[in-house]
Coordinates of C-alpha atoms in Angstrom, one line a residue:
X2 CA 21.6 1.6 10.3
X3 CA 20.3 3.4 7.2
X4 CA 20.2 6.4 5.4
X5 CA 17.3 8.6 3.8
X6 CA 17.3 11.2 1.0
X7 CA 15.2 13.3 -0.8
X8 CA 16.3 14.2 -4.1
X9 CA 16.5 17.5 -5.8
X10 CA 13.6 17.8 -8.4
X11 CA 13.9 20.0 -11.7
X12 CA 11.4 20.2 -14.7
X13 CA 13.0 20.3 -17.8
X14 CA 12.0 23.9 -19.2
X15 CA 9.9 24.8 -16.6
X16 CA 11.2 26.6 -13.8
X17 CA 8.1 27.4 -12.5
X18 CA 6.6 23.6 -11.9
X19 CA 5.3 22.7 -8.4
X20 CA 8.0 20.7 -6.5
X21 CA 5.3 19.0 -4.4
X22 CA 3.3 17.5 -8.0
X23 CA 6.2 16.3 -9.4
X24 CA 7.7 14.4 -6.7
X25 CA 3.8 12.4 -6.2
X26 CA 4.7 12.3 -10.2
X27 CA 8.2 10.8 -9.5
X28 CA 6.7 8.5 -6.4
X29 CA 3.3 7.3 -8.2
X30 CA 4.7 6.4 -11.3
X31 CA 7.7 4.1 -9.3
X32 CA 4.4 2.4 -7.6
X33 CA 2.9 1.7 -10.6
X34 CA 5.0 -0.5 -12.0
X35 CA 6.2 -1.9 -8.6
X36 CA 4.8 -4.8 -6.6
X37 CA 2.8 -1.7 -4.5
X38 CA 0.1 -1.4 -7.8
X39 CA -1.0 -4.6 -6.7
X40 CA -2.2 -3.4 -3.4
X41 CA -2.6 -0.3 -1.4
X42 CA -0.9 -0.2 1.1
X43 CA -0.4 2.9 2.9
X44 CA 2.3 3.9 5.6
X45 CA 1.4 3.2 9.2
X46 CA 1.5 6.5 11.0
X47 CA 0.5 4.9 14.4
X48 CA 3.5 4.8 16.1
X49 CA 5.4 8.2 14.7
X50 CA 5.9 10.9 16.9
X51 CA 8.2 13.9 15.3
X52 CA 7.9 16.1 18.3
X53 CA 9.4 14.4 21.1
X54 CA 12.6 15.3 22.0
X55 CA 15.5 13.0 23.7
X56 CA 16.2 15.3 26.0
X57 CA 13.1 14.7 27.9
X58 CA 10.4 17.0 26.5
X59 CA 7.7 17.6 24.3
X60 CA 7.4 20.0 22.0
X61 CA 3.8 21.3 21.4
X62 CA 2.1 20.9 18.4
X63 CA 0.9 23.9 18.1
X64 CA 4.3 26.3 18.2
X65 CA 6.1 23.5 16.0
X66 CA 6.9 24.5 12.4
X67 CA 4.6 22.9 9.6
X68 CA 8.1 21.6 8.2
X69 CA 8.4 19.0 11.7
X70 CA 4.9 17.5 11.2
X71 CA 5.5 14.7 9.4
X72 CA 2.9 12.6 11.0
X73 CA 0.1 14.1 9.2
X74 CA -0.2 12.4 5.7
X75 CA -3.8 14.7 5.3
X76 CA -1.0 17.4 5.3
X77 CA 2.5 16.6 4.2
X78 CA 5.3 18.1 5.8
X79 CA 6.0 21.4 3.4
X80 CA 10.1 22.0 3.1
X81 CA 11.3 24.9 5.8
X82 CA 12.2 28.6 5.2
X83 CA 14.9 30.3 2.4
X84 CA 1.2 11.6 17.9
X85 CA 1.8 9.9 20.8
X86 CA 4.5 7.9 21.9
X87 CA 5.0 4.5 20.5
X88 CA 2.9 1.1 21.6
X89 CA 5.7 -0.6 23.5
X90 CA 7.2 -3.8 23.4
X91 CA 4.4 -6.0 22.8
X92 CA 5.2 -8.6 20.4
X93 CA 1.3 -10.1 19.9
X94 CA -0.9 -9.7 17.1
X95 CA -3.1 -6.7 17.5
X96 CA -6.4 -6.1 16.2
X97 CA -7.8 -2.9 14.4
X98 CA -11.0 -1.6 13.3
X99 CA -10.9 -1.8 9.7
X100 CA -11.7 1.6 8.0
X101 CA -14.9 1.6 5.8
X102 CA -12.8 3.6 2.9
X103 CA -9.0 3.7 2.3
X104 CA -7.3 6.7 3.9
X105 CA -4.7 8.9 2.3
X106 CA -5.0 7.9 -1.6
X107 CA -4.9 10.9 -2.9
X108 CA -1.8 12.3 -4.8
X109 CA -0.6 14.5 -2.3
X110 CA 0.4 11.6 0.2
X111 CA 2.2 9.8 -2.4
X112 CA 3.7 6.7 -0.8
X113 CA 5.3 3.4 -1.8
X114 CA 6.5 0.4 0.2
X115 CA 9.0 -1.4 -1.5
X116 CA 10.0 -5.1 -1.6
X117 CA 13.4 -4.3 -1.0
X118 CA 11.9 -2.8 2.3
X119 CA 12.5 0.7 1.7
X120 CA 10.1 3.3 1.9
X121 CA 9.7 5.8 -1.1
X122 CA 7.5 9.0 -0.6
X123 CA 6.9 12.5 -0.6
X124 CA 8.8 14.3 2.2
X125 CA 9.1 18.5 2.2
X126 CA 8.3 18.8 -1.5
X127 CA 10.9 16.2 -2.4
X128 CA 11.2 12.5 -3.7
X129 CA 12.8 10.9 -0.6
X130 CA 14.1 7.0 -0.5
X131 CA 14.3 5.7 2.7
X132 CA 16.7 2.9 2.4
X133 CA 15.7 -0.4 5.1
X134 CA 17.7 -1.1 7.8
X135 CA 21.2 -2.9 7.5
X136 CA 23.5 -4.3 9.8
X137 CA 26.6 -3.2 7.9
X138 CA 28.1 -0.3 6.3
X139 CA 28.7 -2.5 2.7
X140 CA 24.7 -3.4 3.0
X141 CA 24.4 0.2 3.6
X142 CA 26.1 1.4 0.6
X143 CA 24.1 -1.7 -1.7
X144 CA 21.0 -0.5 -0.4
X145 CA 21.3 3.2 -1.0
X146 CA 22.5 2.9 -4.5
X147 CA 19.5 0.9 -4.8
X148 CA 17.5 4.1 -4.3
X149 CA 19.7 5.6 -6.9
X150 CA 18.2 3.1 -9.4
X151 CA 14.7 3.4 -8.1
X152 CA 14.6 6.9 -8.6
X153 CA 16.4 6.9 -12.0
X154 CA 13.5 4.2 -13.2
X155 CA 11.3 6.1 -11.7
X156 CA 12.0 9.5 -13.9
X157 CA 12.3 7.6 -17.1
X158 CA 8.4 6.0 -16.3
X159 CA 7.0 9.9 -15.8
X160 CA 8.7 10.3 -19.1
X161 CA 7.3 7.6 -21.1
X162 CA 3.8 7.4 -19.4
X163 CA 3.2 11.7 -18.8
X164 CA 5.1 13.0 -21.1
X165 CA 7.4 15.5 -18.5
X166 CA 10.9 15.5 -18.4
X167 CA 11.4 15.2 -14.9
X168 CA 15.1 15.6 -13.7
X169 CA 16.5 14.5 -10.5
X170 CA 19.4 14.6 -8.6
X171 CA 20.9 13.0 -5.6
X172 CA 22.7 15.8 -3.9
X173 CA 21.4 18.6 -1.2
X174 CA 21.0 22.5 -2.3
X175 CA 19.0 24.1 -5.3
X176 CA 21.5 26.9 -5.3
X177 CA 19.0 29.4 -4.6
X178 CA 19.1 29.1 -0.8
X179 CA 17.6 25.5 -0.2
X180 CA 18.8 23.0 1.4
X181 CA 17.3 19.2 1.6
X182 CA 18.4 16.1 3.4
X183 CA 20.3 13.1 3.5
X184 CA 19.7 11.6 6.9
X185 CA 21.6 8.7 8.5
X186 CA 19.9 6.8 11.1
X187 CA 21.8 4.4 13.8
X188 CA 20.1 2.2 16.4
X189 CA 21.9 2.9 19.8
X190 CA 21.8 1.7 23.1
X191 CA 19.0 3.6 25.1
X192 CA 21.6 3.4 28.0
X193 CA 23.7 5.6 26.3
X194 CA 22.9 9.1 28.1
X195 CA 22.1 11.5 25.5
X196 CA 24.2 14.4 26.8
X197 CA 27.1 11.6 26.4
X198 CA 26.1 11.0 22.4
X199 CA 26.3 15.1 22.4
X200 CA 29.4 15.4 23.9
X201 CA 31.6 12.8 22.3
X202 CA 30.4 12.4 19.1
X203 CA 30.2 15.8 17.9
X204 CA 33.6 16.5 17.5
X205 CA 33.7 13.3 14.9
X206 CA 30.6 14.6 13.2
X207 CA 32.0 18.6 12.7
X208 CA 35.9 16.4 10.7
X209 CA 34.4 13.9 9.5
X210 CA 33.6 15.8 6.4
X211 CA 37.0 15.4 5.3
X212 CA 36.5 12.2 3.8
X213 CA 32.4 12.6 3.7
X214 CA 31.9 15.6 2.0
X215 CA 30.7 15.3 -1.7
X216 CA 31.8 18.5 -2.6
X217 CA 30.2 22.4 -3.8
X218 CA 30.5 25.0 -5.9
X219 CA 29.6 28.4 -4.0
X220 CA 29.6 29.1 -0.1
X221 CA 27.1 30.4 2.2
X222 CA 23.8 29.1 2.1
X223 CA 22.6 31.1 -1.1
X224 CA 25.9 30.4 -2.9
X225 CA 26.2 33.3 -4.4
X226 CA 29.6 33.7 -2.4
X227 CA 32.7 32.2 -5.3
X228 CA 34.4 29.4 -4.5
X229 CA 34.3 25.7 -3.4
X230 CA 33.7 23.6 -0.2
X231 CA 33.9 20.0 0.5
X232 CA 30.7 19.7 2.0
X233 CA 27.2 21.1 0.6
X234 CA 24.9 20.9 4.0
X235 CA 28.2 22.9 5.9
X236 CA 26.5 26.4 5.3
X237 CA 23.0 25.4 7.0
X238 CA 24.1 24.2 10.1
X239 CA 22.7 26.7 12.6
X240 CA 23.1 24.8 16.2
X241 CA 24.7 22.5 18.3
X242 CA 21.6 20.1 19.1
X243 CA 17.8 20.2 18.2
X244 CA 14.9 19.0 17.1
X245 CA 14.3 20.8 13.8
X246 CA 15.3 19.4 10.1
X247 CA 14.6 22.0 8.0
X248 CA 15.3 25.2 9.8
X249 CA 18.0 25.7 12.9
X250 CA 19.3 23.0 11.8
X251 CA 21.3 20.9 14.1
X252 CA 24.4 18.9 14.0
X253 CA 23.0 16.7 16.4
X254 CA 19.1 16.2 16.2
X255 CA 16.8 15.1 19.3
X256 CA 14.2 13.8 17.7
X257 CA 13.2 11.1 20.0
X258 CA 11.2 8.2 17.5
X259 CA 13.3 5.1 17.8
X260 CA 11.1 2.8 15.6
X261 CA 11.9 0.1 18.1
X262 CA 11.3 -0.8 21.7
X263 CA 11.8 3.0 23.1
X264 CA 12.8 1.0 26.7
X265 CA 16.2 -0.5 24.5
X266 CA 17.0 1.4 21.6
X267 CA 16.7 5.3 20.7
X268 CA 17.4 6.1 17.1
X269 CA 20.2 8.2 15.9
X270 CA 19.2 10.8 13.8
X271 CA 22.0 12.8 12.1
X272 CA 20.9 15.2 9.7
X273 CA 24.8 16.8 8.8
X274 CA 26.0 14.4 6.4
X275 CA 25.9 15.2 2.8
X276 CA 24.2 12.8 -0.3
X277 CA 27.2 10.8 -1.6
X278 CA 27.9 9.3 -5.2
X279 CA 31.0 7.5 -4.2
X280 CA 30.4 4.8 -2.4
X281 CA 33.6 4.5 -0.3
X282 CA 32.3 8.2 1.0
X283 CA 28.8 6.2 1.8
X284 CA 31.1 3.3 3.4
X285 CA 33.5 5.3 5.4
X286 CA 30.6 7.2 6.7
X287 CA 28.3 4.7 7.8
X288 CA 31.0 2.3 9.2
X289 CA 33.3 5.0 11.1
X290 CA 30.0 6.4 13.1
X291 CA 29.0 2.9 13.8
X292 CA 32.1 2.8 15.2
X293 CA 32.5 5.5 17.3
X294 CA 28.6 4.9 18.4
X295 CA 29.6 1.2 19.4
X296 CA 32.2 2.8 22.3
X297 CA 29.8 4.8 23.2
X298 CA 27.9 1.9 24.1
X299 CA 30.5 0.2 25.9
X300 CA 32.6 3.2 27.8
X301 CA 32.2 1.8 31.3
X302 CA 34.1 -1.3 30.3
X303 CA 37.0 0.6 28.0
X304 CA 39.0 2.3 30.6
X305 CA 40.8 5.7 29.0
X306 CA 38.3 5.8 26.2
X307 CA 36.3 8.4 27.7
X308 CA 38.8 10.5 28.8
X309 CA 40.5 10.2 25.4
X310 CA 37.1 11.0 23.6
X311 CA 36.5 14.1 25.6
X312 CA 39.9 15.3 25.0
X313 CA 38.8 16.1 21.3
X314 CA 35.9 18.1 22.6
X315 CA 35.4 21.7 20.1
X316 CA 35.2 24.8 21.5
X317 CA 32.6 26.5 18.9
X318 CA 31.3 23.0 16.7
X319 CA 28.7 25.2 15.3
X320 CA 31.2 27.5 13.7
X321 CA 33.4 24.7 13.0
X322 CA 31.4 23.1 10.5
X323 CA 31.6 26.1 8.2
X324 CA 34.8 26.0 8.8
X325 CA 36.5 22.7 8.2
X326 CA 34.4 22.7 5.0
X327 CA 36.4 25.6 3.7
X328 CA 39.2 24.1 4.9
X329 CA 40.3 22.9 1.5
X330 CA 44.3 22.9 2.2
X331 CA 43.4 20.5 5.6
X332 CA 45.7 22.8 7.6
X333 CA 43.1 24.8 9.7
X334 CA 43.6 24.7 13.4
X335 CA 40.2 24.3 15.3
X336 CA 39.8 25.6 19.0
X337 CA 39.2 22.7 21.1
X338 CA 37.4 23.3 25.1
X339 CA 40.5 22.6 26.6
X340 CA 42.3 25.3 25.0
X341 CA 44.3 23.6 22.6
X342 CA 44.8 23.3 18.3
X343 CA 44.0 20.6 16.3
X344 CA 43.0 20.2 12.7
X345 CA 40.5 18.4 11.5
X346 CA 42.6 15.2 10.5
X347 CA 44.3 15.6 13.7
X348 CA 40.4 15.0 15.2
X349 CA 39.8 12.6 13.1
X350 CA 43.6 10.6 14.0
X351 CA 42.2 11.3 17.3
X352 CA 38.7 9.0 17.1
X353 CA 40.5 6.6 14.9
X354 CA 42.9 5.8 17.5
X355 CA 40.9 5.4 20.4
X356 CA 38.8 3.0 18.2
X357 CA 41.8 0.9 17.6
X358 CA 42.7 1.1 20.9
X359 CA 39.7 -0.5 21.8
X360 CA 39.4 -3.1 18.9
X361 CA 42.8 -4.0 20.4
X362 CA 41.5 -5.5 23.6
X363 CA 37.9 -6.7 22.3
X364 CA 38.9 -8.3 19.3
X365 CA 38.5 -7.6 15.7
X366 CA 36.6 -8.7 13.0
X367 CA 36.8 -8.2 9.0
X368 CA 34.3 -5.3 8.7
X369 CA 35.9 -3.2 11.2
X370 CA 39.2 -3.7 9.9
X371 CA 38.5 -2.9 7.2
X372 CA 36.6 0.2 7.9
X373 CA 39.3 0.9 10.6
X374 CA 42.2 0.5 7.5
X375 CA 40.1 2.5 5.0
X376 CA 39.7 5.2 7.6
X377 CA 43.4 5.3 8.3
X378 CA 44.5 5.6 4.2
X379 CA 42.6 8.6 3.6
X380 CA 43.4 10.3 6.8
X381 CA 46.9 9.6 5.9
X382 CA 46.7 10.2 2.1
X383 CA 44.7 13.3 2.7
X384 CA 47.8 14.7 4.8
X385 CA 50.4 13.7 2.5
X386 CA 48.6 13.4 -1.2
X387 CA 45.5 14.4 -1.5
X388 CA 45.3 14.0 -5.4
X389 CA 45.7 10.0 -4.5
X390 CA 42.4 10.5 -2.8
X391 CA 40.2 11.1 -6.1
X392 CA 39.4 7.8 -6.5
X393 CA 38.1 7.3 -3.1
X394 CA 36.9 11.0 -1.8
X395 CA 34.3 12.6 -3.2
X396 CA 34.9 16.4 -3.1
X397 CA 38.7 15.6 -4.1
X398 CA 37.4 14.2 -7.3
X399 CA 35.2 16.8 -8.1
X400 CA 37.4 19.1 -7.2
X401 CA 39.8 18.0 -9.1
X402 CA 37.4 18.0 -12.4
X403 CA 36.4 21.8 -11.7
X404 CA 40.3 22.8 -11.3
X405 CA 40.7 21.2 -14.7
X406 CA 37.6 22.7 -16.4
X407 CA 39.1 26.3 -14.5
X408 CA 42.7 25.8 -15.6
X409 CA 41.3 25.7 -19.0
X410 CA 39.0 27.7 -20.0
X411 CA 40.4 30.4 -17.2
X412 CA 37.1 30.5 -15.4
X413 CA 36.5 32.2 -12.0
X414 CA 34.7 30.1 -9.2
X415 CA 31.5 32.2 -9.9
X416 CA 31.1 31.2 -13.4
X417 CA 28.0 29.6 -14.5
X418 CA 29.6 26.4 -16.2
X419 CA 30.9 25.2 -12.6
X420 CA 27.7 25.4 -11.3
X421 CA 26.6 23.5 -14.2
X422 CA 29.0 21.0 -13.3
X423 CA 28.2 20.8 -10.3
X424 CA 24.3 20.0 -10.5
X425 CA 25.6 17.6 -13.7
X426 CA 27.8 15.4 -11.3
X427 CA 24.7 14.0 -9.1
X428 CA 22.2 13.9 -12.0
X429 CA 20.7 10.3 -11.4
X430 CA 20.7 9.7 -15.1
X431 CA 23.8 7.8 -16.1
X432 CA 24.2 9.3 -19.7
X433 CA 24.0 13.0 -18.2
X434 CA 26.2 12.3 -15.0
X435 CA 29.6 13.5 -14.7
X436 CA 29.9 11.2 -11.8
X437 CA 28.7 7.8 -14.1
X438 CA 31.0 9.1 -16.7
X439 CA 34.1 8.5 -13.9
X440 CA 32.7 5.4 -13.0
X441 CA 32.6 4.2 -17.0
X442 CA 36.4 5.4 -16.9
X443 CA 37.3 3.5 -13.9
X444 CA 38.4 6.2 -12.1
X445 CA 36.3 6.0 -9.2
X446 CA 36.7 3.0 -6.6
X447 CA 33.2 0.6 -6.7
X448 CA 32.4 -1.2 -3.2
X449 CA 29.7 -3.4 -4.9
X450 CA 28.3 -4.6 -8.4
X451 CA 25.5 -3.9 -10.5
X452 CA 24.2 -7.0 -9.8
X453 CA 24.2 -6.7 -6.4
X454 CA 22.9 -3.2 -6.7
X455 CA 20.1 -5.0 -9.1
X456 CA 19.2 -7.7 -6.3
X457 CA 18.6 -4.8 -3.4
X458 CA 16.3 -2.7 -5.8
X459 CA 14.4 -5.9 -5.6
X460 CA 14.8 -7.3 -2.6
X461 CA 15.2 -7.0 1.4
X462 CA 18.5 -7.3 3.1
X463 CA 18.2 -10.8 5.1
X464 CA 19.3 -10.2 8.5
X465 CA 17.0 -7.3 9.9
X466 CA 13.3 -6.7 10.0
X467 CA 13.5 -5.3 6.7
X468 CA 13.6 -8.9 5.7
X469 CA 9.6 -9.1 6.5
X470 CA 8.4 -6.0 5.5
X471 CA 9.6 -6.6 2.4
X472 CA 8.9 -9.9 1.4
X473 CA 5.1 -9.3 3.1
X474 CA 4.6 -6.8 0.0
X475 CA 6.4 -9.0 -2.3
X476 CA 4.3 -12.1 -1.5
X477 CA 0.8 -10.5 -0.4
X478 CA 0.9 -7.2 -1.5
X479 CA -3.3 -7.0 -1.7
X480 CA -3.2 -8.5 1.7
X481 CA -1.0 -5.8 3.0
X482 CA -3.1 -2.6 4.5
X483 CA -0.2 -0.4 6.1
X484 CA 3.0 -0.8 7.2
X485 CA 6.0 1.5 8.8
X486 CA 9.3 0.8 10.1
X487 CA 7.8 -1.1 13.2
X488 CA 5.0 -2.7 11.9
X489 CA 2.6 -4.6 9.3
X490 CA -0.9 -4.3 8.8
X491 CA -2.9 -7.5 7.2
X492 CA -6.2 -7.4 5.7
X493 CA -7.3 -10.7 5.4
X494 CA -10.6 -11.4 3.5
X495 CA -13.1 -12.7 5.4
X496 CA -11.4 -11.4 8.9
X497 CA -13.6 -9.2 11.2
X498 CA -10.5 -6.9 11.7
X499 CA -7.1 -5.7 10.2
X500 CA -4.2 -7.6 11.9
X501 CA -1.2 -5.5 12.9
X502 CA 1.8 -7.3 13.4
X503 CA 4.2 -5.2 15.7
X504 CA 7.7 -5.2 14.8
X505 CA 9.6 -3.5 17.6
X506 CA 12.7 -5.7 17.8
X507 CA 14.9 -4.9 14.5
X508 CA 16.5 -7.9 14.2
X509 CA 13.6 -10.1 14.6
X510 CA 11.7 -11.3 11.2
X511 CA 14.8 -12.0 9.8
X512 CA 15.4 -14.8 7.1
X513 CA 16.1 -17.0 9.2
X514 CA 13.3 -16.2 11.9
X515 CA 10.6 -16.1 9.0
X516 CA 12.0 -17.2 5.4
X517 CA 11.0 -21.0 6.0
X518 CA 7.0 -19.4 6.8
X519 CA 7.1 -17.4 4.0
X520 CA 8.0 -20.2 1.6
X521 CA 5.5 -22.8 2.8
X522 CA 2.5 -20.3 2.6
X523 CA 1.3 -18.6 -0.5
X524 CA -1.8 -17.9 1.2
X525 CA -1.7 -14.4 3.8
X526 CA -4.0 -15.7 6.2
X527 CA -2.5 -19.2 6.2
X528 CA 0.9 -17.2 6.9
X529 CA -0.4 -14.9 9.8
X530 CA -1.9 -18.3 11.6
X531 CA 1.4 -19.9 11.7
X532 CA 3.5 -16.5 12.2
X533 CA 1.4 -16.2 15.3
X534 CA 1.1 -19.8 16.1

């Protein structure tokens, strides 16, 4: 699993600054100072596809919108309105014709690969970290707030070194009618059939936002509508499935580029979720889809599950979404396809008792109790307390702040200071953020340290391919040519080719299957010979 967002992007007294500059500003400026200045490495495009649907088509290239190519790094991907499938399963070294000039240097197609094994780039006129893949919602949250870090370094370096005061902000609407992404991916079963993924899951992905949303000031997609919602991407949700990101927007998306053996895995895509701050919001998110995703994977042994699963089935999700978001009293009654009422928690109570259920007969262990406890508190806290949830729910606690700041100062929901409040909370720079300011109180709950946070800027978590990627740029980053999610390209002197080392198995070039190599061999080409040997 892992999670990619692009970050809102603001000039300080410039309104009029070009979102695409300053986000190559924001993602040049991060290389520079990284382990990527010692090379230049580019992403591997090879094995991307953006237009191929799980459902089982194509979508041609030439009636896609500009926004879905993101393929092209000649032409980046602009943000929406206001090739070839991948190379199989083949594990051995592959040759390549080395290029006689390096491709895609030029500003435009800014790009970093980190040591921590996350990607940082330009995506639709944004700043977007990619976070590497984890096997674990607590690794997820370490390595997201990683990118929190990164991109808070990375805005003080334009500073110092351009001179522009370049403001970002982890969250997911400009208030003037954009919306931008925070994307969860998940590595599922390819047996899975999609239409079951569509059917069961979507119901858990319309309530979850009870404990996922982060909270916003103004509804409809413009805002210009008073008032408050828990969730900021609720107002651009436009369909029940599809392939689009940036327009149409779906709550589940069929992009079908798994990043892996396509014969084993397909990739998750979900492009509903909001950017958290909290990380028990981050935690609760990543571990109770997991979840839900791992029955998915094993209904035909689980008798009752699916029938139980499909009991919860919405009758209008699209609508839904809008309207659980609004929901801000917990009380609305949703239509389900069976022609029966039941609030969001009551959904969510639903999916959390199946999941038990299960766990039950399989087996525990500590991570899904404790995700599965978690999940059950602030259902149940939530229905009986919800002021006992602004330590651990994000749109309570700001919430809470705004109703404060309201109560005071007797301001109405359209007033300009709660929308200031409201871009304040996810500003990434800890003395501006309202959200740092809770956390310096001790009134938000933290999952995991500094130093832990510290050690994941840095480095790769140890247990998934991640681990390779990363410690390839760390080691021999001039040796490293391209890399992507499923691969990495060596250039070693002397070589008559490039060497791409497919990576199509994520949990293969793991610590264990690759650390011992790493540390005997400071030379690249040494290392590819016994790698390969």
């Amino acid at each position: 699993m892992g999670i990619e967002t692009e970050y809102g992007v603001l000039q300080q007294g410039n309104p009029l600054a070009n979102p695409m500059l300053m986000s190559s500003q924001v993602v040049t400026a991060y290389r520079a100072i990284s382990s990527s200045a010692r090379g230049r490495a580019r992403w591997d495009y090879d094995d991307e596809d953006p237009l191929l649907d799980a459902r089982g088509f194509h979508v041609p290239r030439a009636s896609a919108h500009p926004s879905m190519l993101t393929d092209d790094p000649s032409h980046p991907a602009p943000a929406g309105p206001v090739a070839g499938p991948p190379s199989g399963t083949a594990e051995e070294l592959q040759s390549i014709t080395r290029p006689t000039t390096e491709a895609y240097d030029d500003p435009s197609a800014a790009n970093a690969i980190l040591t921590n094994g996350a990607r940082l780039y330009v995506d639709h006129a944004h700043p977007e970290y990619s976070s590497p893949e984890v096997t674990n919602p607590l690794d997820g949250v370490r390595w997201d707030v990683a990118g929190e870090r990164v991109m808070l370094v990375a805005s003080r370096e334009v500073a110092a070194h351009m001179g522009l005061d370049i403001q970002l902000y982890k969250n997911n609407i400009d208030g003037k009618g954009a919306s931008y992404g925070t994307h969860e991916n998940f590595l599922v079963d390819r047996a899975v059939p999609f239409t079951t993924i569509i059917e069961l899951l979507t119901p858990f992905l319309v309530t979850r936002t009870v404990f996922t949303g982060s909270g916003r000031v103004g509804l409809g997609a413009t805002g210009k509508d008073a008032g408050f919602q828990m969730a900021q991407r609720a107002d651009y949700m436009e369909a029940e499935v599809g392939l689009e990101t940036t327009l149409r927007r779906p709550i589940i998306n069929t992009r079908d580029e798994p990043h892996a053996d396509r014969l084993r895995w397909r990739r998750l895509h979900l492009i509903i979720g909001d950017a958290n701050l909290f990380e028990t919001a981050t935690y609760l998110k990543l571990g109770t889809t997991s979840a839900v995703l791992w029955v998915l994977e094993h209904l035909d042994a689980l008798p009752g599950a699916r029938g139980a699963l499909a009991a919860l089935r919405l009758k209008d999700p699209v609508s839904d979404v809008a309207r659980v978001s609004r929901d801000l009293d917990l009380t609305a009654l949703l239509d389900l396809a069976d022609g029966r009422q039941m609030t969001a928690l009551d959904v969510q109570r639903g999916y959390l008792d199946v999941i038990r259920r299960v766990f039950d007969v399989t087996g525990w262990d500590d991570a899904s109790r404790d995700v599965t406890d978690r999940w059950d508190s602030v259902l149940t806290r939530l229905s009986t307390d919800r002021a006992s949830c602004a330590r651990d729910v994000e749109w309570v606690a700001k919430l809470r702040l705004l109703e404060g700041l309201r109560s005071r100062d007797s301001l109405a929901w359209d007033h300009p200071r709660l929308r200031a409040m409201d871009l304040q909370w996810c500003d990434v720079r800890p003395e501006r953020s309202v959200y740092h300011r809770l956390v310096a109180a001790g009134a938000v709950e933290r999952l995991v340290t500094d130093a832990e946070i510290a050690v994941a800027v840095a480095h790769p978590p140890t247990d998934t391919r991640a681990f390779f990627r990363g410690e390839a740029m760390a080691r021999f980053p001039g040796e490293i040519s391209a890399a992507s999610w499923d691969s990495v390209i060596f250039d070693i002197p002397g070589a008559p080719s490039l060497q791409r080392v497919p990576m199509m198995d994520p949990w293969r070039g793991t610590q264990e299957h690759v650390g011992a190599l790493f540390a005997e061999h400071d030379d690249a080409g040494e290392f590819l010979t016994a790698l390969m040997g």
